[in-house]
Structures are given as structure tokens and as C-alpha cells.
Amino acid sequence: MTLDDVADELYGLDPADFVRVRTERQKQARADGDKALAKDIGALRKPTTVGWVLNVLVRDAEDEVGDLFDLGEALREAQQHLSGATLRTLTKQRQRAVRALATRAAEIAADRGHEVGDDVTREVASSLGAALADPAVADDVRAGRLLGAVEYSGFGPLGLVAVPDTPEDATPPEPSSPPEDDDAAQKKQAAKERKEREESRRHAEAELADARTGLDDAESALADATDRRDDARAEVERLREALEQAEEEAAAREHDVDEATAARDAADARVRNATTRLDRM
């Protein structure tokens, strides 16, 4: 049993089974005398719903995920050689493919007994888009051991970009800054409020993830303490049984001592009687 073997197993499990199986593998590693492996197994963290959905997606739809990432790689290579119109068309195709695979991920989760909402599906799609933009992120997704959603951390826009097709003799338009009307201002304010809500939601999700991690740690510590208590109780029971056997053995030997004492006393009495008769002769 190696850490990779255990990680591959755990991150493909139903979330409800994660802590139980992790504890079982820890106990197995300790029983094998590998305390370092047991500690490393205990450090494996339970994934969020988004992380779990992505992990089961790469397991149950490996070919489809591979095809999507191959498309992303081909598009990155072709980006410098294609026109803006072609790139825009390919970008739309890629977006459709990402949405389709995110929907497929939700179906896989449902097949495994977990219905996921639109928020989870959107985060799965966003993570797949990040993987398309960043090969390092794609490798993380392919590994199938994600703890949660992933984000694109590189420079530049996430999607494919290109300079729009422009006739050579066209004159660039003059920049203009029309004043905002009430409707535009309201839209801007609404967008700002939506962004703030999304930011608050991300913070809340991060806090939830931290709380779940704390719960996992507490459950793991409880499992370890329970194991030690059970081992101690088993040792007490073994010693109690040994004590009872020893007491029974001592009682049996006490009976032997009583019988031997009685036999000795009887023999002593015979010796005294015989001595008395001999003295009278």
C-alpha cells in the first residue's frame, strides 16, 4: 500500500465514505508498522462537492476529458496562426464543449446519488476552462485528486484572443466616451453589487471549506482516540481474564496445600503413636 494508491482510492469515493476509509487505511498502515505513511494518509483532505465532481468526472469520462484538453492544446498552438474570426468561432466551440462536459459531470454525480445545483455546475465549467488555459491546471485535473474548484492563474485573458480582422485600408475609429445615462448607471451599480455578492459567496465557501477541514481533522483525531481506547479496553480485558485464571490456579493450589498438610499431620500422628508404643516395650 502506497500513498498514491490510497489517494487514488479516497478521491474517487463517495464523500460520505471519505473519512471512514481514510481512517481504515491509517489503521492498516499503523498495523503494518509504517507510521510515516499513516501520518501522510491522515493529512489527505476531504474534497468539496466541486472537487469531488471533477474527480469522478476524470474517472468516469476519461476519454471525453482527454478530448477536451487535446482541443485546448491544439487551440493554443493554433492561436498565433489563425485569424480573429476563426479564433472567435473556435472559442465558441470550446465554450460549448466545456458546458457540455460540465453537464456530463452533473449527470455522473447524479448517477452516483448526488444531485448538484447550477452553482456547482458553473464552478465545474469554470475549472475546466481554467484547465484548458493552463496546462499545469490540466495536469492537476487529470490527476483526479482535487480538493475544490481550480482557477486560471496565468497572465492574459482566459479565452482565446486575437486581433479582430480589420481591412488594411480601414481607419481606426475615434475613441469616444459618451456620458452615462441613468439606465447605464443602474446596470453598472447592479454589476457592482453582483460582483460583491459573488465575492461574499467565495469568502463564505472558503470558510465552509476550512470548517469542513477542521471537522475532518476532528473526526480523524476522534477515530485515533477511539482506536487507542478500544486497544486499552482490549488489554484490560485480557489482563482481567489472565487474573481470573491465575486466581483459579491459586485456589486449586491452595486445595492441594490443604490436602498435603492434612496428610503430613496424619503421618506425624502415626509417628508419635509408634514412638509411644516403642517406648513402652
PDB file of C-alpha atoms in Angstrom:
ATOM      1  CA  MET A   1       0.000   0.000   0.000  1.00  0.00           C
ATOM      2  CA  THR A   2       1.399   3.400  -1.040  1.00  0.00           C
ATOM      3  CA  LEU A   3       0.183   6.966  -0.518  1.00  0.00           C
ATOM      4  CA  ASP A   4      -0.667   7.197  -4.243  1.00  0.00           C
ATOM      5  CA  ASP A   5      -2.774   4.047  -4.002  1.00  0.00           C
ATOM      6  CA  VAL A   6      -4.704   5.424  -1.041  1.00  0.00           C
ATOM      7  CA  ALA A   7      -5.146   8.891  -2.603  1.00  0.00           C
ATOM      8  CA  ASP A   8      -6.467   7.389  -5.838  1.00  0.00           C
ATOM      9  CA  GLU A   9      -8.942   5.341  -3.838  1.00  0.00           C
ATOM     10  CA  LEU A  10     -10.099   8.116  -1.494  1.00  0.00           C
ATOM     11  CA  TYR A  11     -10.654  10.819  -4.115  1.00  0.00           C
ATOM     12  CA  GLY A  12     -12.861   8.516  -6.145  1.00  0.00           C
ATOM     13  CA  LEU A  13     -15.100   7.600  -3.209  1.00  0.00           C
ATOM     14  CA  ASP A  14     -18.470   8.961  -2.269  1.00  0.00           C
ATOM     15  CA  PRO A  15     -17.834  11.978   0.034  1.00  0.00           C
ATOM     16  CA  ALA A  16     -19.699  10.250   2.869  1.00  0.00           C
ATOM     17  CA  ASP A  17     -17.182   7.380   2.810  1.00  0.00           C
ATOM     18  CA  PHE A  18     -14.015   9.512   2.678  1.00  0.00           C
ATOM     19  CA  VAL A  19     -13.272   9.877   6.413  1.00  0.00           C
ATOM     20  CA  ARG A  20     -14.212   6.279   7.267  1.00  0.00           C
ATOM     21  CA  VAL A  21     -11.995   4.750   4.579  1.00  0.00           C
ATOM     22  CA  ARG A  22      -9.158   7.181   5.342  1.00  0.00           C
ATOM     23  CA  THR A  23      -9.258   6.070   8.984  1.00  0.00           C
ATOM     24  CA  GLU A  24      -9.256   2.411   7.928  1.00  0.00           C
ATOM     25  CA  ARG A  25      -6.188   2.950   5.738  1.00  0.00           C
ATOM     26  CA  GLN A  26      -4.446   4.796   8.597  1.00  0.00           C
ATOM     27  CA  LYS A  27      -5.089   1.850  10.918  1.00  0.00           C
ATOM     28  CA  GLN A  28      -3.830  -0.544   8.259  1.00  0.00           C
ATOM     29  CA  ALA A  29      -0.617   1.478   7.797  1.00  0.00           C
ATOM     30  CA  ARG A  30      -0.052   1.588  11.583  1.00  0.00           C
ATOM     31  CA  ALA A  31      -0.675  -2.143  11.814  1.00  0.00           C
ATOM     32  CA  ASP A  32       1.982  -2.617   9.115  1.00  0.00           C
ATOM     33  CA  GLY A  33       4.380  -0.548  11.203  1.00  0.00           C
ATOM     34  CA  ASP A  34       4.505   2.373   8.742  1.00  0.00           C
ATOM     35  CA  LYS A  35       3.834   5.373  10.971  1.00  0.00           C
ATOM     36  CA  ALA A  36       5.029   7.864   8.302  1.00  0.00           C
ATOM     37  CA  LEU A  37       2.511   6.541   5.781  1.00  0.00           C
ATOM     38  CA  ALA A  38      -0.247   6.645   8.408  1.00  0.00           C
ATOM     39  CA  LYS A  39       0.572  10.307   9.073  1.00  0.00           C
ATOM     40  CA  ASP A  40       0.573  11.147   5.344  1.00  0.00           C
ATOM     41  CA  ILE A  41      -2.774   9.401   4.891  1.00  0.00           C
ATOM     42  CA  GLY A  42      -4.206  11.400   7.770  1.00  0.00           C
ATOM     43  CA  ALA A  43      -3.112  14.610   6.016  1.00  0.00           C
ATOM     44  CA  LEU A  44      -5.282  13.859   2.958  1.00  0.00           C
ATOM     45  CA  ARG A  45      -8.202  16.273   2.999  1.00  0.00           C
ATOM     46  CA  LYS A  46     -11.807  15.618   2.055  1.00  0.00           C
ATOM     47  CA  PRO A  47     -12.753  17.409  -1.209  1.00  0.00           C
ATOM     48  CA  THR A  48     -15.562  19.907  -1.611  1.00  0.00           C
ATOM     49  CA  THR A  49     -18.542  18.973  -3.762  1.00  0.00           C
ATOM     50  CA  VAL A  50     -16.972  20.702  -6.789  1.00  0.00           C
ATOM     51  CA  GLY A  51     -13.670  18.913  -6.232  1.00  0.00           C
ATOM     52  CA  TRP A  52     -15.427  15.558  -5.896  1.00  0.00           C
ATOM     53  CA  VAL A  53     -17.476  16.110  -9.079  1.00  0.00           C
ATOM     54  CA  LEU A  54     -14.316  16.960 -11.043  1.00  0.00           C
ATOM     55  CA  ASN A  55     -12.521  13.913  -9.625  1.00  0.00           C
ATOM     56  CA  VAL A  56     -15.281  11.475 -10.573  1.00  0.00           C
ATOM     57  CA  LEU A  57     -15.594  13.158 -13.974  1.00  0.00           C
ATOM     58  CA  VAL A  58     -11.994  12.356 -14.923  1.00  0.00           C
ATOM     59  CA  ARG A  59     -12.537   8.788 -13.724  1.00  0.00           C
ATOM     60  CA  ASP A  60     -15.889   8.083 -15.372  1.00  0.00           C
ATOM     61  CA  ALA A  61     -15.423  10.181 -18.541  1.00  0.00           C
ATOM     62  CA  GLU A  62     -11.668   9.978 -19.027  1.00  0.00           C
ATOM     63  CA  ASP A  63     -11.849   9.923 -22.822  1.00  0.00           C
ATOM     64  CA  GLU A  64     -14.178  12.925 -23.007  1.00  0.00           C
ATOM     65  CA  VAL A  65     -11.966  14.931 -20.643  1.00  0.00           C
ATOM     66  CA  GLY A  66      -8.906  13.960 -22.672  1.00  0.00           C
ATOM     67  CA  ASP A  67     -10.576  15.066 -25.898  1.00  0.00           C
ATOM     68  CA  LEU A  68     -11.435  18.447 -24.377  1.00  0.00           C
ATOM     69  CA  PHE A  69      -7.896  19.048 -23.144  1.00  0.00           C
ATOM     70  CA  ASP A  70      -6.488  17.952 -26.503  1.00  0.00           C
ATOM     71  CA  LEU A  71      -8.734  20.567 -28.104  1.00  0.00           C
ATOM     72  CA  GLY A  72      -7.419  23.226 -25.732  1.00  0.00           C
ATOM     73  CA  GLU A  73      -3.819  22.323 -26.545  1.00  0.00           C
ATOM     74  CA  ALA A  74      -4.486  22.412 -30.282  1.00  0.00           C
ATOM     75  CA  LEU A  75      -6.185  25.786 -29.988  1.00  0.00           C
ATOM     76  CA  ARG A  76      -3.281  27.248 -28.014  1.00  0.00           C
ATOM     77  CA  GLU A  77      -0.856  26.077 -30.680  1.00  0.00           C
ATOM     78  CA  ALA A  78      -3.004  27.432 -33.492  1.00  0.00           C
ATOM     79  CA  GLN A  79      -3.739  30.760 -31.856  1.00  0.00           C
ATOM     80  CA  GLN A  80      -0.834  32.620 -33.427  1.00  0.00           C
ATOM     81  CA  HIS A  81      -1.689  31.462 -36.925  1.00  0.00           C
ATOM     82  CA  LEU A  82      -5.426  31.931 -37.161  1.00  0.00           C
ATOM     83  CA  SER A  83      -7.473  34.977 -37.991  1.00  0.00           C
ATOM     84  CA  GLY A  84      -9.635  36.685 -35.411  1.00  0.00           C
ATOM     85  CA  ALA A  85     -12.860  35.419 -36.974  1.00  0.00           C
ATOM     86  CA  THR A  86     -11.656  31.818 -36.932  1.00  0.00           C
ATOM     87  CA  LEU A  87     -10.487  32.103 -33.361  1.00  0.00           C
ATOM     88  CA  ARG A  88     -13.810  33.530 -32.278  1.00  0.00           C
ATOM     89  CA  THR A  89     -15.563  30.584 -33.896  1.00  0.00           C
ATOM     90  CA  LEU A  90     -13.238  28.100 -32.189  1.00  0.00           C
ATOM     91  CA  THR A  91     -13.678  29.875 -28.871  1.00  0.00           C
ATOM     92  CA  LYS A  92     -17.449  29.433 -29.119  1.00  0.00           C
ATOM     93  CA  GLN A  93     -16.942  25.766 -29.940  1.00  0.00           C
ATOM     94  CA  ARG A  94     -14.690  25.371 -26.929  1.00  0.00           C
ATOM     95  CA  GLN A  95     -17.229  27.077 -24.672  1.00  0.00           C
ATOM     96  CA  ARG A  96     -19.947  24.737 -25.886  1.00  0.00           C
ATOM     97  CA  ALA A  97     -17.672  21.747 -25.264  1.00  0.00           C
ATOM     98  CA  VAL A  98     -16.911  22.946 -21.714  1.00  0.00           C
ATOM     99  CA  ARG A  99     -20.594  23.439 -20.933  1.00  0.00           C
ATOM    100  CA  ALA A 100     -21.424  20.015 -22.342  1.00  0.00           C
ATOM    101  CA  LEU A 101     -18.749  18.332 -20.234  1.00  0.00           C
ATOM    102  CA  ALA A 102     -19.864  20.217 -17.107  1.00  0.00           C
ATOM    103  CA  THR A 103     -23.392  18.941 -17.745  1.00  0.00           C
ATOM    104  CA  ARG A 104     -21.959  15.449 -18.173  1.00  0.00           C
ATOM    105  CA  ALA A 105     -20.208  15.850 -14.792  1.00  0.00           C
ATOM    106  CA  ALA A 106     -23.527  16.715 -13.143  1.00  0.00           C
ATOM    107  CA  GLU A 107     -25.078  13.600 -14.706  1.00  0.00           C
ATOM    108  CA  ILE A 108     -22.254  11.418 -13.361  1.00  0.00           C
ATOM    109  CA  ALA A 109     -22.748  12.897  -9.896  1.00  0.00           C
ATOM    110  CA  ALA A 110     -26.479  12.186 -10.122  1.00  0.00           C
ATOM    111  CA  ASP A 111     -25.761   8.602 -11.205  1.00  0.00           C
ATOM    112  CA  ARG A 112     -23.693   8.271  -8.037  1.00  0.00           C
ATOM    113  CA  GLY A 113     -26.595   9.506  -5.925  1.00  0.00           C
ATOM    114  CA  HIS A 114     -25.720  13.200  -5.607  1.00  0.00           C
ATOM    115  CA  GLU A 115     -27.770  15.828  -7.392  1.00  0.00           C
ATOM    116  CA  VAL A 116     -25.750  19.038  -7.820  1.00  0.00           C
ATOM    117  CA  GLY A 117     -27.090  22.514  -8.433  1.00  0.00           C
ATOM    118  CA  ASP A 118     -26.354  25.116 -11.075  1.00  0.00           C
ATOM    119  CA  ASP A 119     -23.714  26.769  -8.886  1.00  0.00           C
ATOM    120  CA  VAL A 120     -21.661  23.575  -8.729  1.00  0.00           C
ATOM    121  CA  THR A 121     -22.072  23.000 -12.466  1.00  0.00           C
ATOM    122  CA  ARG A 122     -20.857  26.544 -13.180  1.00  0.00           C
ATOM    123  CA  GLU A 123     -17.810  26.070 -10.961  1.00  0.00           C
ATOM    124  CA  VAL A 124     -17.038  22.780 -12.694  1.00  0.00           C
ATOM    125  CA  ALA A 125     -17.272  24.544 -16.073  1.00  0.00           C
ATOM    126  CA  SER A 126     -15.041  27.357 -14.807  1.00  0.00           C
ATOM    127  CA  SER A 127     -12.470  24.831 -13.582  1.00  0.00           C
ATOM    128  CA  LEU A 128     -12.483  23.031 -16.924  1.00  0.00           C
ATOM    129  CA  GLY A 129     -11.993  26.380 -18.667  1.00  0.00           C
ATOM    130  CA  ALA A 130      -9.021  27.123 -16.395  1.00  0.00           C
ATOM    131  CA  ALA A 131      -7.562  23.712 -17.222  1.00  0.00           C
ATOM    132  CA  LEU A 132      -7.865  24.483 -20.935  1.00  0.00           C
ATOM    133  CA  ALA A 133      -5.995  27.749 -20.463  1.00  0.00           C
ATOM    134  CA  ASP A 134      -3.223  26.390 -18.240  1.00  0.00           C
ATOM    135  CA  PRO A 135      -1.510  23.011 -18.891  1.00  0.00           C
ATOM    136  CA  ALA A 136      -0.417  22.833 -15.237  1.00  0.00           C
ATOM    137  CA  VAL A 137      -4.033  23.136 -14.108  1.00  0.00           C
ATOM    138  CA  ALA A 138      -5.000  20.500 -16.687  1.00  0.00           C
ATOM    139  CA  ASP A 139      -2.466  18.111 -15.123  1.00  0.00           C
ATOM    140  CA  ASP A 140      -3.995  18.723 -11.691  1.00  0.00           C
ATOM    141  CA  VAL A 141      -7.476  17.991 -13.023  1.00  0.00           C
ATOM    142  CA  ARG A 142      -6.297  14.848 -14.819  1.00  0.00           C
ATOM    143  CA  ALA A 143      -4.757  13.547 -11.576  1.00  0.00           C
ATOM    144  CA  GLY A 144      -8.287  13.323 -10.116  1.00  0.00           C
ATOM    145  CA  ARG A 145      -7.293  14.421  -6.611  1.00  0.00           C
ATOM    146  CA  LEU A 146      -8.686  17.955  -6.461  1.00  0.00           C
ATOM    147  CA  LEU A 147      -9.850  19.417  -3.167  1.00  0.00           C
ATOM    148  CA  GLY A 148     -12.087  22.002  -4.843  1.00  0.00           C
ATOM    149  CA  ALA A 149     -12.525  24.271  -7.836  1.00  0.00           C
ATOM    150  CA  VAL A 150      -9.403  25.432  -9.682  1.00  0.00           C
ATOM    151  CA  GLU A 151      -8.715  28.821 -11.176  1.00  0.00           C
ATOM    152  CA  TYR A 152      -6.625  30.146 -14.034  1.00  0.00           C
ATOM    153  CA  SER A 153      -3.660  31.955 -12.500  1.00  0.00           C
ATOM    154  CA  GLY A 154      -1.708  32.909 -15.608  1.00  0.00           C
ATOM    155  CA  PHE A 155      -1.434  36.237 -17.355  1.00  0.00           C
ATOM    156  CA  GLY A 156      -3.786  37.443 -20.006  1.00  0.00           C
ATOM    157  CA  PRO A 157      -7.395  36.535 -20.689  1.00  0.00           C
ATOM    158  CA  LEU A 158      -8.718  33.069 -20.080  1.00  0.00           C
ATOM    159  CA  GLY A 159     -10.152  32.540 -23.539  1.00  0.00           C
ATOM    160  CA  LEU A 160      -8.516  32.539 -26.938  1.00  0.00           C
ATOM    161  CA  VAL A 161      -7.639  36.004 -28.135  1.00  0.00           C
ATOM    162  CA  ALA A 162      -6.663  37.569 -31.408  1.00  0.00           C
ATOM    163  CA  VAL A 163      -6.676  40.957 -33.033  1.00  0.00           C
ATOM    164  CA  PRO A 164     -10.027  41.345 -34.814  1.00  0.00           C
ATOM    165  CA  ASP A 165      -9.921  41.139 -38.601  1.00  0.00           C
ATOM    166  CA  THR A 166      -9.606  44.675 -39.995  1.00  0.00           C
ATOM    167  CA  PRO A 167      -9.198  45.718 -43.619  1.00  0.00           C
ATOM    168  CA  GLU A 168      -5.746  47.162 -44.277  1.00  0.00           C
ATOM    169  CA  ASP A 169      -7.127  50.499 -45.502  1.00  0.00           C
ATOM    170  CA  ALA A 170      -9.620  50.893 -42.663  1.00  0.00           C
ATOM    171  CA  THR A 171      -9.291  53.903 -40.435  1.00  0.00           C
ATOM    172  CA  PRO A 172      -9.368  53.189 -36.711  1.00  0.00           C
ATOM    173  CA  PRO A 173     -12.454  54.691 -35.109  1.00  0.00           C
ATOM    174  CA  GLU A 174     -12.044  57.710 -32.908  1.00  0.00           C
ATOM    175  CA  PRO A 175     -12.402  56.900 -29.224  1.00  0.00           C
ATOM    176  CA  SER A 176     -15.498  58.223 -27.661  1.00  0.00           C
ATOM    177  CA  SER A 177     -16.769  58.452 -24.115  1.00  0.00           C
ATOM    178  CA  PRO A 178     -20.497  59.042 -24.138  1.00  0.00           C
ATOM    179  CA  PRO A 179     -21.922  60.140 -20.834  1.00  0.00           C
ATOM    180  CA  GLU A 180     -23.625  57.520 -18.779  1.00  0.00           C
ATOM    181  CA  ASP A 181     -27.392  57.731 -18.684  1.00  0.00           C
ATOM    182  CA  ASP A 182     -29.500  56.568 -15.766  1.00  0.00           C
ATOM    183  CA  ASP A 183     -30.004  53.116 -17.261  1.00  0.00           C
ATOM    184  CA  ALA A 184     -26.261  52.609 -17.760  1.00  0.00           C
ATOM    185  CA  ALA A 185     -25.558  53.773 -14.220  1.00  0.00           C
ATOM    186  CA  GLN A 186     -28.124  51.342 -12.835  1.00  0.00           C
ATOM    187  CA  LYS A 187     -26.593  48.500 -14.816  1.00  0.00           C
ATOM    188  CA  LYS A 188     -23.141  49.437 -13.559  1.00  0.00           C
ATOM    189  CA  GLN A 189     -24.389  49.519  -9.967  1.00  0.00           C
ATOM    190  CA  ALA A 190     -26.156  46.183 -10.406  1.00  0.00           C
ATOM    191  CA  ALA A 191     -22.968  44.665 -11.817  1.00  0.00           C
ATOM    192  CA  LYS A 192     -21.010  46.024  -8.860  1.00  0.00           C
ATOM    193  CA  GLU A 193     -23.497  44.576  -6.378  1.00  0.00           C
ATOM    194  CA  ARG A 194     -23.448  41.230  -8.189  1.00  0.00           C
ATOM    195  CA  LYS A 195     -19.654  41.168  -8.018  1.00  0.00           C
ATOM    196  CA  GLU A 196     -19.773  41.940  -4.291  1.00  0.00           C
ATOM    197  CA  ARG A 197     -22.265  39.130  -3.726  1.00  0.00           C
ATOM    198  CA  GLU A 198     -20.062  36.732  -5.656  1.00  0.00           C
ATOM    199  CA  GLU A 199     -17.056  37.826  -3.608  1.00  0.00           C
ATOM    200  CA  SER A 200     -19.015  37.305  -0.390  1.00  0.00           C
ATOM    201  CA  ARG A 201     -20.083  33.884  -1.610  1.00  0.00           C
ATOM    202  CA  ARG A 202     -16.475  32.930  -2.357  1.00  0.00           C
ATOM    203  CA  HIS A 203     -15.444  34.002   1.129  1.00  0.00           C
ATOM    204  CA  ALA A 204     -18.310  32.014   2.637  1.00  0.00           C
ATOM    205  CA  GLU A 205     -17.364  28.954   0.602  1.00  0.00           C
ATOM    206  CA  ALA A 206     -13.745  29.313   1.711  1.00  0.00           C
ATOM    207  CA  GLU A 207     -14.875  29.496   5.336  1.00  0.00           C
ATOM    208  CA  LEU A 208     -17.068  26.437   4.791  1.00  0.00           C
ATOM    209  CA  ALA A 209     -14.127  24.558   3.270  1.00  0.00           C
ATOM    210  CA  ASP A 210     -11.974  25.497   6.279  1.00  0.00           C
ATOM    211  CA  ALA A 211     -14.733  24.394   8.644  1.00  0.00           C
ATOM    212  CA  ARG A 212     -15.076  21.085   6.823  1.00  0.00           C
ATOM    213  CA  THR A 213     -11.317  20.588   7.013  1.00  0.00           C
ATOM    214  CA  GLY A 214     -11.480  21.243  10.749  1.00  0.00           C
ATOM    215  CA  LEU A 215     -14.306  18.749  11.057  1.00  0.00           C
ATOM    216  CA  ASP A 216     -12.325  16.159   9.102  1.00  0.00           C
ATOM    217  CA  ASP A 217      -9.330  16.699  11.398  1.00  0.00           C
ATOM    218  CA  ALA A 218     -11.534  16.372  14.468  1.00  0.00           C
ATOM    219  CA  GLU A 219     -13.151  13.199  13.115  1.00  0.00           C
ATOM    220  CA  SER A 220      -9.725  11.752  12.347  1.00  0.00           C
ATOM    221  CA  ALA A 221      -8.478  12.610  15.850  1.00  0.00           C
ATOM    222  CA  LEU A 222     -11.638  11.081  17.340  1.00  0.00           C
ATOM    223  CA  ALA A 223     -11.104   7.924  15.303  1.00  0.00           C
ATOM    224  CA  ASP A 224      -7.496   7.678  16.517  1.00  0.00           C
ATOM    225  CA  ALA A 225      -8.540   8.255  20.144  1.00  0.00           C
ATOM    226  CA  THR A 226     -11.307   5.670  19.792  1.00  0.00           C
ATOM    227  CA  ASP A 227      -8.815   3.144  18.419  1.00  0.00           C
ATOM    228  CA  ARG A 228      -6.454   3.729  21.333  1.00  0.00           C
ATOM    229  CA  ARG A 229      -9.315   3.453  23.828  1.00  0.00           C
ATOM    230  CA  ASP A 230     -10.520   0.212  22.257  1.00  0.00           C
ATOM    231  CA  ASP A 231      -6.965  -1.189  22.334  1.00  0.00           C
ATOM    232  CA  ALA A 232      -6.655  -0.228  26.008  1.00  0.00           C
ATOM    233  CA  ARG A 233     -10.011  -1.841  26.804  1.00  0.00           C
ATOM    234  CA  ALA A 234      -8.958  -4.993  24.998  1.00  0.00           C
ATOM    235  CA  GLU A 235      -5.729  -5.087  27.031  1.00  0.00           C
ATOM    236  CA  VAL A 236      -7.680  -4.595  30.273  1.00  0.00           C
ATOM    237  CA  GLU A 237      -9.994  -7.454  29.312  1.00  0.00           C
ATOM    238  CA  ARG A 238      -7.030  -9.688  28.505  1.00  0.00           C
ATOM    239  CA  LEU A 239      -5.389  -8.890  31.856  1.00  0.00           C
ATOM    240  CA  ARG A 240      -8.692  -9.442  33.686  1.00  0.00           C
ATOM    241  CA  GLU A 241      -9.060 -12.879  32.107  1.00  0.00           C
ATOM    242  CA  ALA A 242      -5.448 -13.688  32.983  1.00  0.00           C
ATOM    243  CA  LEU A 243      -6.072 -12.572  36.581  1.00  0.00           C
ATOM    244  CA  GLU A 244      -9.162 -14.776  36.845  1.00  0.00           C
ATOM    245  CA  GLN A 245      -7.201 -17.754  35.523  1.00  0.00           C
ATOM    246  CA  ALA A 246      -4.396 -17.048  37.980  1.00  0.00           C
ATOM    247  CA  GLU A 247      -6.860 -16.801  40.876  1.00  0.00           C
ATOM    248  CA  GLU A 248      -8.441 -20.107  39.861  1.00  0.00           C
ATOM    249  CA  GLU A 249      -4.999 -21.687  39.672  1.00  0.00           C
ATOM    250  CA  ALA A 250      -4.091 -20.263  43.082  1.00  0.00           C
ATOM    251  CA  ALA A 251      -7.330 -21.619  44.554  1.00  0.00           C
ATOM    252  CA  ALA A 252      -6.569 -25.041  43.106  1.00  0.00           C
ATOM    253  CA  ARG A 253      -3.047 -24.984  44.570  1.00  0.00           C
ATOM    254  CA  GLU A 254      -4.493 -23.884  47.938  1.00  0.00           C
ATOM    255  CA  HIS A 255      -6.623 -27.046  47.961  1.00  0.00           C
ATOM    256  CA  ASP A 256      -3.520 -29.105  47.201  1.00  0.00           C
ATOM    257  CA  VAL A 257      -1.715 -27.427  50.085  1.00  0.00           C
ATOM    258  CA  ASP A 258      -4.603 -28.252  52.440  1.00  0.00           C
ATOM    259  CA  GLU A 259      -4.594 -31.902  51.390  1.00  0.00           C
ATOM    260  CA  ALA A 260      -0.826 -32.160  51.732  1.00  0.00           C
ATOM    261  CA  THR A 261      -0.966 -30.524  55.178  1.00  0.00           C
ATOM    262  CA  ALA A 262      -3.614 -32.996  56.306  1.00  0.00           C
ATOM    263  CA  ALA A 263      -1.544 -35.907  55.015  1.00  0.00           C
ATOM    264  CA  ARG A 264       1.514 -34.581  56.801  1.00  0.00           C
ATOM    265  CA  ASP A 265      -0.403 -34.200  60.079  1.00  0.00           C
ATOM    266  CA  ALA A 266      -1.756 -37.751  59.798  1.00  0.00           C
ATOM    267  CA  ALA A 267       1.727 -39.123  59.172  1.00  0.00           C
ATOM    268  CA  ASP A 268       3.090 -37.135  62.074  1.00  0.00           C
ATOM    269  CA  ALA A 269       0.387 -38.584  64.352  1.00  0.00           C
ATOM    270  CA  ARG A 270       1.305 -42.127  63.288  1.00  0.00           C
ATOM    271  CA  VAL A 271       4.941 -41.436  64.007  1.00  0.00           C
ATOM    272  CA  ARG A 272       4.110 -40.175  67.514  1.00  0.00           C
ATOM    273  CA  ASN A 273       1.874 -43.204  68.203  1.00  0.00           C
ATOM    274  CA  ALA A 274       4.524 -45.619  67.028  1.00  0.00           C
ATOM    275  CA  THR A 275       7.143 -43.862  69.137  1.00  0.00           C
ATOM    276  CA  THR A 276       4.940 -44.091  72.220  1.00  0.00           C
ATOM    277  CA  ARG A 277       4.377 -47.858  71.750  1.00  0.00           C
ATOM    278  CA  LEU A 278       8.077 -48.400  71.206  1.00  0.00           C
ATOM    279  CA  ASP A 279       8.930 -46.559  74.434  1.00  0.00           C
ATOM    280  CA  ARG A 280       6.571 -48.836  76.444  1.00  0.00           C
ATOM    281  CA  MET A 281       8.328 -52.017  75.363  1.00  0.00           C
TER     282      MET A 281
END
